[in-house]
mmCIF file of C-alpha atoms in Angstrom:
data_model
loop_
_atom_site.group_PDB
_atom_site.id
_atom_site.type_symbol
_atom_site.label_atom_id
_atom_site.label_comp_id
_atom_site.label_asym_id
_atom_site.label_seq_id
_atom_site.Cartn_x
_atom_site.Cartn_y
_atom_site.Cartn_z
ATOM 1 C CA UNK A 1 9.962 12.550 10.536
ATOM 2 C CA UNK A 2 8.494 15.681 11.862
ATOM 3 C CA UNK A 3 10.684 18.407 13.151
ATOM 4 C CA UNK A 4 9.251 21.795 14.125
ATOM 5 C CA UNK A 5 6.058 22.292 12.167
ATOM 6 C CA UNK A 6 6.508 18.955 10.384
ATOM 7 C CA UNK A 7 6.326 16.959 13.582
ATOM 8 C CA UNK A 8 3.284 14.768 13.825
ATOM 9 C CA UNK A 9 1.241 16.261 16.589
ATOM 10 C CA UNK A 10 -1.517 14.483 18.494
ATOM 11 C CA UNK A 11 -3.973 12.775 16.229
ATOM 12 C CA UNK A 12 -7.490 11.519 16.669
ATOM 13 C CA UNK A 13 -9.264 8.223 16.239
ATOM 14 C CA UNK A 14 -12.236 10.288 15.162
ATOM 15 C CA UNK A 15 -14.060 13.490 15.875
ATOM 16 C CA UNK A 16 -14.367 12.539 19.515
ATOM 17 C CA UNK A 17 -11.339 10.289 19.685
ATOM 18 C CA UNK A 18 -7.993 9.771 21.286
ATOM 19 C CA UNK A 19 -4.996 12.022 20.718
ATOM 20 C CA UNK A 20 -1.723 10.847 19.300
ATOM 21 C CA UNK A 21 1.141 11.541 16.921
ATOM 22 C CA UNK A 22 3.500 9.899 14.421
ATOM 23 C CA UNK A 23 6.227 10.342 11.800
ATOM 24 C CA UNK A 24 6.861 10.138 8.158
ATOM 25 C CA UNK A 25 9.924 10.695 6.073
ATOM 26 C CA UNK A 26 12.499 12.533 4.140
ATOM 27 C CA UNK A 27 15.865 11.283 2.923
ATOM 28 C CA UNK A 28 18.812 13.108 4.522
ATOM 29 C CA UNK A 29 22.414 12.474 3.672
ATOM 30 C CA UNK A 30 23.693 9.096 4.749
ATOM 31 C CA UNK A 31 26.889 8.499 6.635
ATOM 32 C CA UNK A 32 28.610 6.987 9.601
ATOM 33 C CA UNK A 33 27.419 7.609 13.118
ATOM 34 C CA UNK A 34 30.853 8.499 14.440
ATOM 35 C CA UNK A 35 34.536 7.605 14.346
ATOM 36 C CA UNK A 36 34.374 5.874 17.705
ATOM 37 C CA UNK A 37 31.712 3.430 16.489
ATOM 38 C CA UNK A 38 32.853 -0.077 15.641
ATOM 39 C CA UNK A 39 31.338 -2.359 13.052
ATOM 40 C CA UNK A 40 29.077 -4.357 15.336
ATOM 41 C CA UNK A 41 26.640 -5.452 12.643
ATOM 42 C CA UNK A 42 28.082 -8.970 12.449
ATOM 43 C CA UNK A 43 28.017 -9.653 16.209
ATOM 44 C CA UNK A 44 25.460 -12.027 17.661
ATOM 45 C CA UNK A 45 22.942 -10.650 20.165
ATOM 46 C CA UNK A 46 22.017 -13.634 22.286
ATOM 47 C CA UNK A 47 19.154 -12.016 24.170
ATOM 48 C CA UNK A 48 17.607 -9.076 22.255
ATOM 49 C CA UNK A 49 16.173 -6.430 24.549
ATOM 50 C CA UNK A 50 14.435 -3.814 22.438
ATOM 51 C CA UNK A 51 13.340 -0.315 23.405
ATOM 52 C CA UNK A 52 10.902 1.542 21.137
ATOM 53 C CA UNK A 53 10.774 5.341 21.094
ATOM 54 C CA UNK A 54 7.314 6.567 20.062
ATOM 55 C CA UNK A 55 6.449 10.064 18.939
ATOM 56 C CA UNK A 56 2.833 9.747 20.128
ATOM 57 C CA UNK A 57 0.667 7.801 22.569
ATOM 58 C CA UNK A 58 -0.218 4.197 21.793
ATOM 59 C CA UNK A 59 -3.924 5.017 22.123
ATOM 60 C CA UNK A 60 -4.080 6.766 18.765
ATOM 61 C CA UNK A 61 -5.618 5.205 15.711
ATOM 62 C CA UNK A 62 -2.811 6.117 13.379
ATOM 63 C CA UNK A 63 0.968 6.129 13.130
ATOM 64 C CA UNK A 64 1.977 5.251 16.677
ATOM 65 C CA UNK A 65 -0.629 2.516 16.925
ATOM 66 C CA UNK A 66 0.836 0.889 13.810
ATOM 67 C CA UNK A 67 4.238 0.714 15.489
ATOM 68 C CA UNK A 68 2.779 -0.531 18.758
ATOM 69 C CA UNK A 69 1.065 -3.363 16.929
ATOM 70 C CA UNK A 70 4.396 -4.084 15.266
ATOM 71 C CA UNK A 71 6.128 -4.234 18.649
ATOM 72 C CA UNK A 72 3.515 -6.671 19.948
ATOM 73 C CA UNK A 73 3.961 -8.834 16.855
ATOM 74 C CA UNK A 74 7.725 -8.862 17.384
ATOM 75 C CA UNK A 75 7.449 -9.967 20.986
ATOM 76 C CA UNK A 76 4.908 -12.662 20.147
ATOM 77 C CA UNK A 77 6.771 -13.908 17.079
ATOM 78 C CA UNK A 78 10.317 -14.265 18.417
ATOM 79 C CA UNK A 79 11.207 -16.312 21.467
ATOM 80 C CA UNK A 80 13.646 -14.728 23.908
ATOM 81 C CA UNK A 81 12.972 -11.154 22.837
ATOM 82 C CA UNK A 82 11.947 -8.581 25.432
ATOM 83 C CA UNK A 83 10.442 -5.261 24.345
ATOM 84 C CA UNK A 84 9.126 -2.102 25.916
ATOM 85 C CA UNK A 85 8.363 1.433 24.773
ATOM 86 C CA UNK A 86 8.270 5.073 25.761
ATOM 87 C CA UNK A 87 5.284 6.986 24.300
ATOM 88 C CA UNK A 88 4.871 10.668 23.359
ATOM 89 C CA UNK A 89 8.573 11.473 23.205
ATOM 90 C CA UNK A 90 9.582 14.859 21.831
ATOM 91 C CA UNK A 91 12.691 15.138 19.610
ATOM 92 C CA UNK A 92 14.344 17.215 22.330
ATOM 93 C CA UNK A 93 13.911 14.378 24.840
ATOM 94 C CA UNK A 94 14.695 11.461 22.536
ATOM 95 C CA UNK A 95 18.391 11.195 23.383
ATOM 96 C CA UNK A 96 17.693 11.134 27.127
ATOM 97 C CA UNK A 97 15.096 8.391 26.592
ATOM 98 C CA UNK A 98 17.564 6.308 24.605
ATOM 99 C CA UNK A 99 20.271 6.809 27.214
ATOM 100 C CA UNK A 100 17.898 5.540 29.876
ATOM 101 C CA UNK A 101 16.969 2.545 27.713
ATOM 102 C CA UNK A 102 20.637 1.635 27.360
ATOM 103 C CA UNK A 103 21.340 2.179 31.063
ATOM 104 C CA UNK A 104 18.510 -0.257 31.775
ATOM 105 C CA UNK A 105 20.132 -2.894 29.571
ATOM 106 C CA UNK A 106 18.624 -2.474 26.095
ATOM 107 C CA UNK A 107 20.891 -3.705 23.308
ATOM 108 C CA UNK A 108 18.577 -2.671 20.438
ATOM 109 C CA UNK A 109 16.829 0.706 20.141
ATOM 110 C CA UNK A 110 14.168 1.439 17.535
ATOM 111 C CA UNK A 111 13.148 5.049 16.928
ATOM 112 C CA UNK A 112 9.879 5.452 15.047
ATOM 113 C CA UNK A 113 10.141 9.030 13.827
ATOM 114 C CA UNK A 114 12.531 10.784 11.466
ATOM 115 C CA UNK A 115 12.478 13.621 13.977
ATOM 116 C CA UNK A 116 14.576 11.360 16.184
ATOM 117 C CA UNK A 117 17.303 10.820 13.588
ATOM 118 C CA UNK A 118 19.867 13.272 14.963
ATOM 119 C CA UNK A 119 19.405 11.952 18.487
ATOM 120 C CA UNK A 120 19.647 8.387 17.165
ATOM 121 C CA UNK A 121 22.896 9.129 15.354
ATOM 122 C CA UNK A 122 24.341 10.657 18.518
ATOM 123 C CA UNK A 123 23.289 7.694 20.650
ATOM 124 C CA UNK A 124 24.693 5.249 18.093
ATOM 125 C CA UNK A 125 28.046 7.040 18.121
ATOM 126 C CA UNK A 126 28.129 7.006 21.917
ATOM 127 C CA UNK A 127 27.140 3.333 22.225
ATOM 128 C CA UNK A 128 28.880 1.239 19.532
ATOM 129 C CA UNK A 129 27.786 -2.028 21.165
ATOM 130 C CA UNK A 130 24.079 -1.158 20.841
ATOM 131 C CA UNK A 131 22.163 -1.590 17.575
ATOM 132 C CA UNK A 132 19.869 1.190 16.377
ATOM 133 C CA UNK A 133 17.050 1.195 13.795
ATOM 134 C CA UNK A 134 15.612 4.491 12.552
ATOM 135 C CA UNK A 135 12.237 4.652 10.850
ATOM 136 C CA UNK A 136 12.594 6.513 7.551
ATOM 137 C CA UNK A 137 16.081 7.641 8.536
ATOM 138 C CA UNK A 138 17.663 6.539 5.239
ATOM 139 C CA UNK A 139 21.115 6.808 6.720
ATOM 140 C CA UNK A 140 23.481 4.231 8.154
ATOM 141 C CA UNK A 141 26.520 3.590 10.287
ATOM 142 C CA UNK A 142 28.361 0.624 11.759
ATOM 143 C CA UNK A 143 25.572 0.076 14.297
ATOM 144 C CA UNK A 144 22.758 2.173 12.765
ATOM 145 C CA UNK A 145 20.304 1.115 10.079
ATOM 146 C CA UNK A 146 16.990 2.412 8.762
ATOM 147 C CA UNK A 147 13.704 1.000 7.535
ATOM 148 C CA UNK A 148 10.568 2.101 5.684
ATOM 149 C CA UNK A 149 7.911 0.873 3.244
ATOM 150 C CA UNK A 150 6.874 1.868 -0.286
ATOM 151 C CA UNK A 151 3.484 3.197 0.694
ATOM 152 C CA UNK A 152 2.985 4.756 -2.748
ATOM 153 C CA UNK A 153 2.130 1.295 -4.093
ATOM 154 C CA UNK A 154 -1.103 0.776 -2.100
ATOM 155 C CA UNK A 155 -1.962 4.424 -2.742
ATOM 156 C CA UNK A 156 -1.851 3.632 -6.456
ATOM 157 C CA UNK A 157 -4.327 0.803 -5.961
ATOM 158 C CA UNK A 158 -6.519 3.016 -3.789
ATOM 159 C CA UNK A 159 -6.694 5.472 -6.682
ATOM 160 C CA UNK A 160 -8.078 2.748 -8.922
ATOM 161 C CA UNK A 161 -10.733 1.908 -6.340
ATOM 162 C CA UNK A 162 -11.711 5.544 -5.804
ATOM 163 C CA UNK A 163 -12.009 6.169 -9.542
ATOM 164 C CA UNK A 164 -14.528 3.355 -9.867
ATOM 165 C CA UNK A 165 -16.986 5.083 -7.510
ATOM 166 C CA UNK A 166 -16.905 8.723 -8.561
ATOM 167 C CA UNK A 167 -19.829 10.105 -10.537
ATOM 168 C CA UNK A 168 -18.534 13.686 -10.734
ATOM 169 C CA UNK A 169 -15.007 12.759 -11.909
ATOM 170 C CA UNK A 170 -13.717 14.870 -9.038
ATOM 171 C CA UNK A 171 -11.841 13.467 -6.032
ATOM 172 C CA UNK A 172 -10.860 15.550 -3.005
ATOM 173 C CA UNK A 173 -7.542 14.907 -1.236
ATOM 174 C CA UNK A 174 -7.008 16.174 2.322
ATOM 175 C CA UNK A 175 -3.222 16.485 2.487
ATOM 176 C CA UNK A 176 -1.172 17.118 5.653
ATOM 177 C CA UNK A 177 2.294 18.700 5.307
ATOM 178 C CA UNK A 178 4.358 19.535 2.236
ATOM 179 C CA UNK A 179 6.803 16.678 1.869
ATOM 180 C CA UNK A 180 8.068 14.771 -1.164
ATOM 181 C CA UNK A 181 6.590 11.661 0.421
ATOM 182 C CA UNK A 182 3.076 13.082 0.455
ATOM 183 C CA UNK A 183 3.457 14.395 -3.095
ATOM 184 C CA UNK A 184 4.569 10.921 -4.126
ATOM 185 C CA UNK A 185 1.456 9.394 -2.573
ATOM 186 C CA UNK A 186 -0.848 11.929 -4.241
ATOM 187 C CA UNK A 187 0.789 11.266 -7.590
ATOM 188 C CA UNK A 188 0.545 7.490 -7.220
ATOM 189 C CA UNK A 189 -3.117 7.811 -6.268
ATOM 190 C CA UNK A 190 -3.787 10.069 -9.259
ATOM 191 C CA UNK A 191 -1.996 7.725 -11.671
ATOM 192 C CA UNK A 192 -4.148 4.843 -10.468
ATOM 193 C CA UNK A 193 -7.344 6.862 -10.674
ATOM 194 C CA UNK A 194 -6.679 8.125 -14.193
ATOM 195 C CA UNK A 195 -5.819 4.647 -15.434
ATOM 196 C CA UNK A 196 -9.441 3.796 -14.678
ATOM 197 C CA UNK A 197 -10.894 7.135 -15.802
ATOM 198 C CA UNK A 198 -8.610 9.633 -17.604
ATOM 199 C CA UNK A 199 -11.117 12.449 -16.974
ATOM 200 C CA UNK A 200 -10.666 12.372 -13.210
ATOM 201 C CA UNK A 201 -9.310 15.429 -11.457
ATOM 202 C CA UNK A 202 -7.832 15.237 -7.961
ATOM 203 C CA UNK A 203 -8.188 18.459 -5.997
ATOM 204 C CA UNK A 204 -5.643 18.788 -3.191
ATOM 205 C CA UNK A 205 -6.037 21.039 -0.170
ATOM 206 C CA UNK A 206 -3.242 21.149 2.398
ATOM 207 C CA UNK A 207 -4.036 21.439 6.100
ATOM 208 C CA UNK A 208 -0.414 22.154 7.019
ATOM 209 C CA UNK A 209 -0.572 19.707 9.912
ATOM 210 C CA UNK A 210 -0.824 16.005 10.660
ATOM 211 C CA UNK A 211 -3.538 16.701 13.186
ATOM 212 C CA UNK A 212 -5.942 19.623 13.070
ATOM 213 C CA UNK A 213 -9.442 18.736 14.322
ATOM 214 C CA UNK A 214 -10.701 22.236 13.464
ATOM 215 C CA UNK A 215 -9.236 22.528 9.977
ATOM 216 C CA UNK A 216 -9.806 19.011 8.684
ATOM 217 C CA UNK A 217 -13.633 19.130 8.765
ATOM 218 C CA UNK A 218 -13.535 22.509 7.000
ATOM 219 C CA UNK A 219 -11.218 21.254 4.265
ATOM 220 C CA UNK A 220 -13.268 18.099 3.815
ATOM 221 C CA UNK A 221 -16.499 20.046 3.499
ATOM 222 C CA UNK A 222 -14.911 22.500 1.064
ATOM 223 C CA UNK A 223 -13.887 19.652 -1.219
ATOM 224 C CA UNK A 224 -17.386 18.172 -1.086
ATOM 225 C CA UNK A 225 -19.001 21.557 -1.771
ATOM 226 C CA UNK A 226 -16.822 21.825 -4.883
ATOM 227 C CA UNK A 227 -18.201 18.563 -6.216
ATOM 228 C CA UNK A 228 -15.836 15.883 -4.929
ATOM 229 C CA UNK A 229 -17.756 12.677 -4.317
ATOM 230 C CA UNK A 230 -14.721 10.751 -3.063
ATOM 231 C CA UNK A 231 -12.708 12.151 -0.150
ATOM 232 C CA UNK A 232 -9.206 10.914 0.604
ATOM 233 C CA UNK A 233 -7.809 11.469 4.088
ATOM 234 C CA UNK A 234 -4.029 11.464 4.469
ATOM 235 C CA UNK A 235 -3.869 13.062 7.911
ATOM 236 C CA UNK A 236 -3.366 11.271 11.208
ATOM 237 C CA UNK A 237 -7.071 11.127 11.934
ATOM 238 C CA UNK A 238 -10.239 9.528 10.643
ATOM 239 C CA UNK A 239 -11.927 12.937 10.467
ATOM 240 C CA UNK A 240 -12.166 13.183 6.645
ATOM 241 C CA UNK A 241 -13.643 9.681 6.510
ATOM 242 C CA UNK A 242 -16.214 10.497 9.170
ATOM 243 C CA UNK A 243 -17.165 13.974 7.921
ATOM 244 C CA UNK A 244 -17.857 12.696 4.410
ATOM 245 C CA UNK A 245 -20.029 9.805 5.607
ATOM 246 C CA UNK A 246 -23.722 10.247 4.850
ATOM 247 C CA UNK A 247 -23.220 13.258 2.573
ATOM 248 C CA UNK A 248 -24.244 13.505 -1.062
ATOM 249 C CA UNK A 249 -23.390 15.604 -4.098
ATOM 250 C CA UNK A 250 -25.484 16.300 -7.158
ATOM 251 C CA UNK A 251 -24.490 14.286 -10.208
ATOM 252 C CA UNK A 252 -26.476 13.910 -13.422
ATOM 253 C CA UNK A 253 -29.607 15.147 -11.716
ATOM 254 C CA UNK A 254 -29.442 12.752 -8.775
ATOM 255 C CA UNK A 255 -27.863 12.722 -5.348
ATOM 256 C CA UNK A 256 -24.672 10.689 -5.386
ATOM 257 C CA UNK A 257 -23.122 9.425 -2.130
ATOM 258 C CA UNK A 258 -19.776 10.771 -0.992
ATOM 259 C CA UNK A 259 -17.285 7.933 -0.629
ATOM 260 C CA UNK A 260 -13.953 8.016 1.194
ATOM 261 C CA UNK A 261 -10.507 6.449 1.445
ATOM 262 C CA UNK A 262 -8.732 6.222 4.816
ATOM 263 C CA UNK A 263 -5.125 5.724 5.878
ATOM 264 C CA UNK A 264 -2.687 4.147 8.388
ATOM 265 C CA UNK A 265 -4.625 1.165 9.802
ATOM 266 C CA UNK A 266 -6.540 -1.695 8.138
ATOM 267 C CA UNK A 267 -9.661 -1.017 10.208
ATOM 268 C CA UNK A 268 -9.869 2.723 9.488
ATOM 269 C CA UNK A 269 -13.027 2.148 7.470
ATOM 270 C CA UNK A 270 -14.775 0.980 10.639
ATOM 271 C CA UNK A 271 -15.416 4.673 11.300
ATOM 272 C CA UNK A 272 -17.630 4.844 8.183
ATOM 273 C CA UNK A 273 -18.275 1.248 7.110
ATOM 274 C CA UNK A 274 -20.953 2.042 4.529
ATOM 275 C CA UNK A 275 -19.001 4.655 2.568
ATOM 276 C CA UNK A 276 -15.295 4.129 3.262
ATOM 277 C CA UNK A 277 -13.900 2.183 0.307
ATOM 278 C CA UNK A 278 -10.499 1.038 1.590
ATOM 279 C CA UNK A 279 -7.322 2.302 3.282
ATOM 280 C CA UNK A 280 -3.611 1.987 2.529
ATOM 281 C CA UNK A 281 -2.043 0.841 5.804
ATOM 282 C CA UNK A 282 1.194 0.000 7.617
ATOM 283 C CA UNK A 283 2.098 -3.429 8.963
ATOM 284 C CA UNK A 284 5.426 -3.150 10.796
ATOM 285 C CA UNK A 285 5.393 -6.467 12.688
ATOM 286 C CA UNK A 286 6.938 -8.779 10.060
ATOM 287 C CA UNK A 287 9.611 -6.185 9.267
ATOM 288 C CA UNK A 288 10.506 -5.806 12.945
ATOM 289 C CA UNK A 289 10.720 -9.578 13.336
ATOM 290 C CA UNK A 290 12.952 -9.847 10.283
ATOM 291 C CA UNK A 291 15.358 -7.100 11.359
ATOM 292 C CA UNK A 292 15.631 -8.150 14.998
ATOM 293 C CA UNK A 293 16.179 -11.764 13.938
ATOM 294 C CA UNK A 294 19.032 -10.650 11.696
ATOM 295 C CA UNK A 295 20.562 -8.622 14.517
ATOM 296 C CA UNK A 296 20.199 -11.557 16.884
ATOM 297 C CA UNK A 297 21.943 -14.075 14.616
ATOM 298 C CA UNK A 298 24.648 -11.690 13.401
ATOM 299 C CA UNK A 299 23.492 -11.452 9.769
ATOM 300 C CA UNK A 300 22.261 -7.848 9.968
ATOM 301 C CA UNK A 301 23.835 -5.404 7.535
ATOM 302 C CA UNK A 302 23.198 -1.893 8.896
ATOM 303 C CA UNK A 303 24.242 -0.323 5.598
ATOM 304 C CA UNK A 304 21.550 -2.117 3.572
ATOM 305 C CA UNK A 305 18.751 0.437 3.228
ATOM 306 C CA UNK A 306 15.394 -1.196 3.910
ATOM 307 C CA UNK A 307 12.563 0.272 1.822
ATOM 308 C CA UNK A 308 10.079 -2.575 1.477
ATOM 309 C CA UNK A 309 7.798 -2.942 -1.526
ATOM 310 C CA UNK A 310 4.441 -4.669 -1.334
ATOM 311 C CA UNK A 311 4.312 -8.442 -1.159
ATOM 312 C CA UNK A 312 1.622 -10.822 -2.342
ATOM 313 C CA UNK A 313 0.695 -11.734 1.244
ATOM 314 C CA UNK A 314 -0.838 -8.764 3.104
ATOM 315 C CA UNK A 315 -0.080 -10.331 6.484
ATOM 316 C CA UNK A 316 3.632 -10.238 5.637
ATOM 317 C CA UNK A 317 3.731 -6.953 3.729
ATOM 318 C CA UNK A 318 4.994 -3.754 5.365
ATOM 319 C CA UNK A 319 2.503 -1.790 3.249
ATOM 320 C CA UNK A 320 -0.861 -3.083 2.098
ATOM 321 C CA UNK A 321 -4.388 -2.163 1.065
ATOM 322 C CA UNK A 322 -7.307 -2.861 3.388
ATOM 323 C CA UNK A 323 -10.166 -5.095 2.176
ATOM 324 C CA UNK A 324 -12.458 -3.313 -0.257
ATOM 325 C CA UNK A 325 -15.933 -2.093 0.593
ATOM 326 C CA UNK A 326 -18.668 -4.472 -0.550
ATOM 327 C CA UNK A 327 -19.958 -1.693 -2.824
ATOM 328 C CA UNK A 328 -16.818 -1.859 -4.971
ATOM 329 C CA UNK A 329 -17.631 -3.561 -8.242
ATOM 330 C CA UNK A 330 -16.231 -7.018 -8.874
ATOM 331 C CA UNK A 331 -14.564 -5.878 -12.076
ATOM 332 C CA UNK A 332 -12.558 -3.318 -10.140
ATOM 333 C CA UNK A 333 -11.580 -5.923 -7.584
ATOM 334 C CA UNK A 334 -10.174 -8.045 -10.376
ATOM 335 C CA UNK A 335 -8.306 -5.078 -11.847
ATOM 336 C CA UNK A 336 -6.730 -4.278 -8.478
ATOM 337 C CA UNK A 337 -5.759 -7.907 -7.953
ATOM 338 C CA UNK A 338 -4.379 -7.972 -11.474
ATOM 339 C CA UNK A 339 -1.884 -5.217 -10.638
ATOM 340 C CA UNK A 340 -0.460 -7.072 -7.647
ATOM 341 C CA UNK A 341 1.862 -9.446 -9.540
ATOM 342 C CA UNK A 342 3.672 -6.506 -11.146
ATOM 343 C CA UNK A 343 3.825 -4.419 -7.960
ATOM 344 C CA UNK A 344 5.131 -7.298 -5.874
ATOM 345 C CA UNK A 345 7.510 -8.826 -8.426
ATOM 346 C CA UNK A 346 11.257 -8.459 -8.235
ATOM 347 C CA UNK A 347 12.006 -5.277 -10.121
ATOM 348 C CA UNK A 348 8.527 -3.876 -9.486
ATOM 349 C CA UNK A 349 9.397 -1.740 -6.492
ATOM 350 C CA UNK A 350 9.234 1.521 -8.457
ATOM 351 C CA UNK A 351 5.801 0.868 -9.932
ATOM 352 C CA UNK A 352 3.581 2.694 -10.744
ATOM 353 C CA UNK A 353 6.190 5.340 -11.492
ATOM 354 C CA UNK A 354 7.133 4.461 -15.053
ATOM 355 C CA UNK A 355 7.086 6.959 -17.938
ATOM 356 C CA UNK A 356 5.542 8.600 -19.694
ATOM 357 C CA UNK A 357 4.872 10.954 -16.810
ATOM 358 C CA UNK A 358 3.670 14.468 -17.565
ATOM 359 C CA UNK A 359 3.359 17.167 -14.915
ATOM 360 C CA UNK A 360 0.516 19.618 -14.434
ATOM 361 C CA UNK A 361 2.266 22.189 -16.638
ATOM 362 C CA UNK A 362 2.351 19.785 -19.573
ATOM 363 C CA UNK A 363 6.084 19.065 -19.282
ATOM 364 C CA UNK A 364 7.202 15.478 -19.856
ATOM 365 C CA UNK A 365 9.189 14.579 -16.772
ATOM 366 C CA UNK A 366 9.931 10.985 -17.777
ATOM 367 C CA UNK A 367 9.639 9.494 -21.243
ATOM 368 C CA UNK A 368 7.814 6.310 -22.156
ATOM 369 C CA UNK A 369 9.268 3.255 -20.482
ATOM 370 C CA UNK A 370 11.618 5.219 -18.230
ATOM 371 C CA UNK A 371 11.632 3.858 -14.680
ATOM 372 C CA UNK A 372 12.092 6.318 -11.839
ATOM 373 C CA UNK A 373 14.994 5.619 -9.502
ATOM 374 C CA UNK A 374 14.757 5.905 -5.728
ATOM 375 C CA UNK A 375 16.406 9.312 -5.844
ATOM 376 C CA UNK A 376 13.741 10.520 -8.298
ATOM 377 C CA UNK A 377 11.003 9.301 -5.955
ATOM 378 C CA UNK A 378 12.536 10.856 -2.877
ATOM 379 C CA UNK A 379 12.873 14.274 -4.534
ATOM 380 C CA UNK A 380 9.408 14.267 -6.115
ATOM 381 C CA UNK A 381 8.116 17.787 -5.553
ATOM 382 C CA UNK A 382 5.945 18.111 -8.660
ATOM 383 C CA UNK A 383 2.426 16.906 -9.453
ATOM 384 C CA UNK A 384 1.411 14.601 -12.268
ATOM 385 C CA UNK A 385 -1.231 15.628 -14.768
ATOM 386 C CA UNK A 386 -4.691 15.459 -13.235
ATOM 387 C CA UNK A 387 -3.912 17.142 -9.905
ATOM 388 C CA UNK A 388 -5.681 20.480 -9.551
ATOM 389 C CA UNK A 389 -6.257 23.274 -7.071
ATOM 390 C CA UNK A 390 -8.755 26.114 -6.935
ATOM 391 C CA UNK A 391 -7.559 29.680 -7.392
ATOM 392 C CA UNK A 392 -10.044 32.536 -7.402
ATOM 393 C CA UNK A 393 -12.909 30.110 -7.792
ATOM 394 C CA UNK A 394 -11.388 28.524 -10.882
ATOM 395 C CA UNK A 395 -9.757 25.120 -11.309
ATOM 396 C CA UNK A 396 -6.076 25.502 -12.176
ATOM 397 C CA UNK A 397 -3.200 22.997 -12.473
ATOM 398 C CA UNK A 398 -1.982 21.888 -9.063
ATOM 399 C CA UNK A 399 1.328 23.196 -7.750
ATOM 400 C CA UNK A 400 3.334 21.839 -4.828
ATOM 401 C CA UNK A 401 3.555 24.551 -2.139
ATOM 402 C CA UNK A 402 6.927 25.874 -0.993
ATOM 403 C CA UNK A 403 8.685 23.745 1.613
ATOM 404 C CA UNK A 404 8.977 20.507 -0.327
ATOM 405 C CA UNK A 405 12.665 19.618 -0.542
ATOM 406 C CA UNK A 406 13.276 18.119 -3.964
ATOM 407 C CA UNK A 407 12.835 18.780 -7.659
ATOM 408 C CA UNK A 408 10.286 21.301 -8.944
#
């Protein structure tokens, strides 16, 4: 979803890795794509030809790779579907890329960054006979739909796992840019961690970027130096996972290993297999197959907002949690597995965000039993109790920096 400074820049597969970029999301106002568009959602597309617009190169080990794997799954899963992609597209060039796709015969266009939303809306208005899907667009029109996944759910489970390994009761979170989505993930992680250990504090430091190979090692080391013995990386790189590997912190008179939690791909922990505990990850393939199938047979409803919750089968789930490190205790594994029925059940899409929820200032945001609606989640610009920051060398309640569009 990155526009201007929010745009996902190149990312790395590691400290010496490949560059790439990606997107995330924000919910803009919905609406039609244009008066000249016709309601083509019910028409059959006999031979789907799908063009993917990527914000980064497919050689990354993050956001764009997840979509490329999804494209490959789509092509392998559905007979008679042809796909192709254009990598490293800037928002300024997105409309031209889509126009070329359509001139070449594409009848479905999938844009994988919220930064492309305006261009996608324009293209959809200009080409009413072409179907468009916008990642995290959360808007619709007669021939324009959107899709995303409830990534906060695996982040909640990751918090439970991380809490089981900390000795210092301090977890460090390397955060990218100030968006309600990232705040939501931090809060879900913190809720999960404090369910296991209510004394845990999650220190958040923002890098201000999805990819910053100079800043990320510094932030990671700062968190470790302040006593964090679990590091969480939410950027578009594996740098926090790699930097923390092999390090120790002092706890109860002994050296305790620094563990980590990765992001984006199920094999992120391969960069630090001994100390990386798990990784929330994206799995777009089944979702792409489902949406393109619906477009092909005429059952697609472009106005139905797609925001997938977890499912009980990781291979079919848009969002999931990577297999746990062998050092994670069996009791914790059972606790994580025990949460899955609730998270994946009908009506469980808003979990773990159920009151009581208290913010870092001690204010009750949601009372006991109150379930947060989608609008509450999408405007979440406040931290739950347990999130901290350091000010003048002292731990203070965490505050969301300016720039988050939502409730404070």
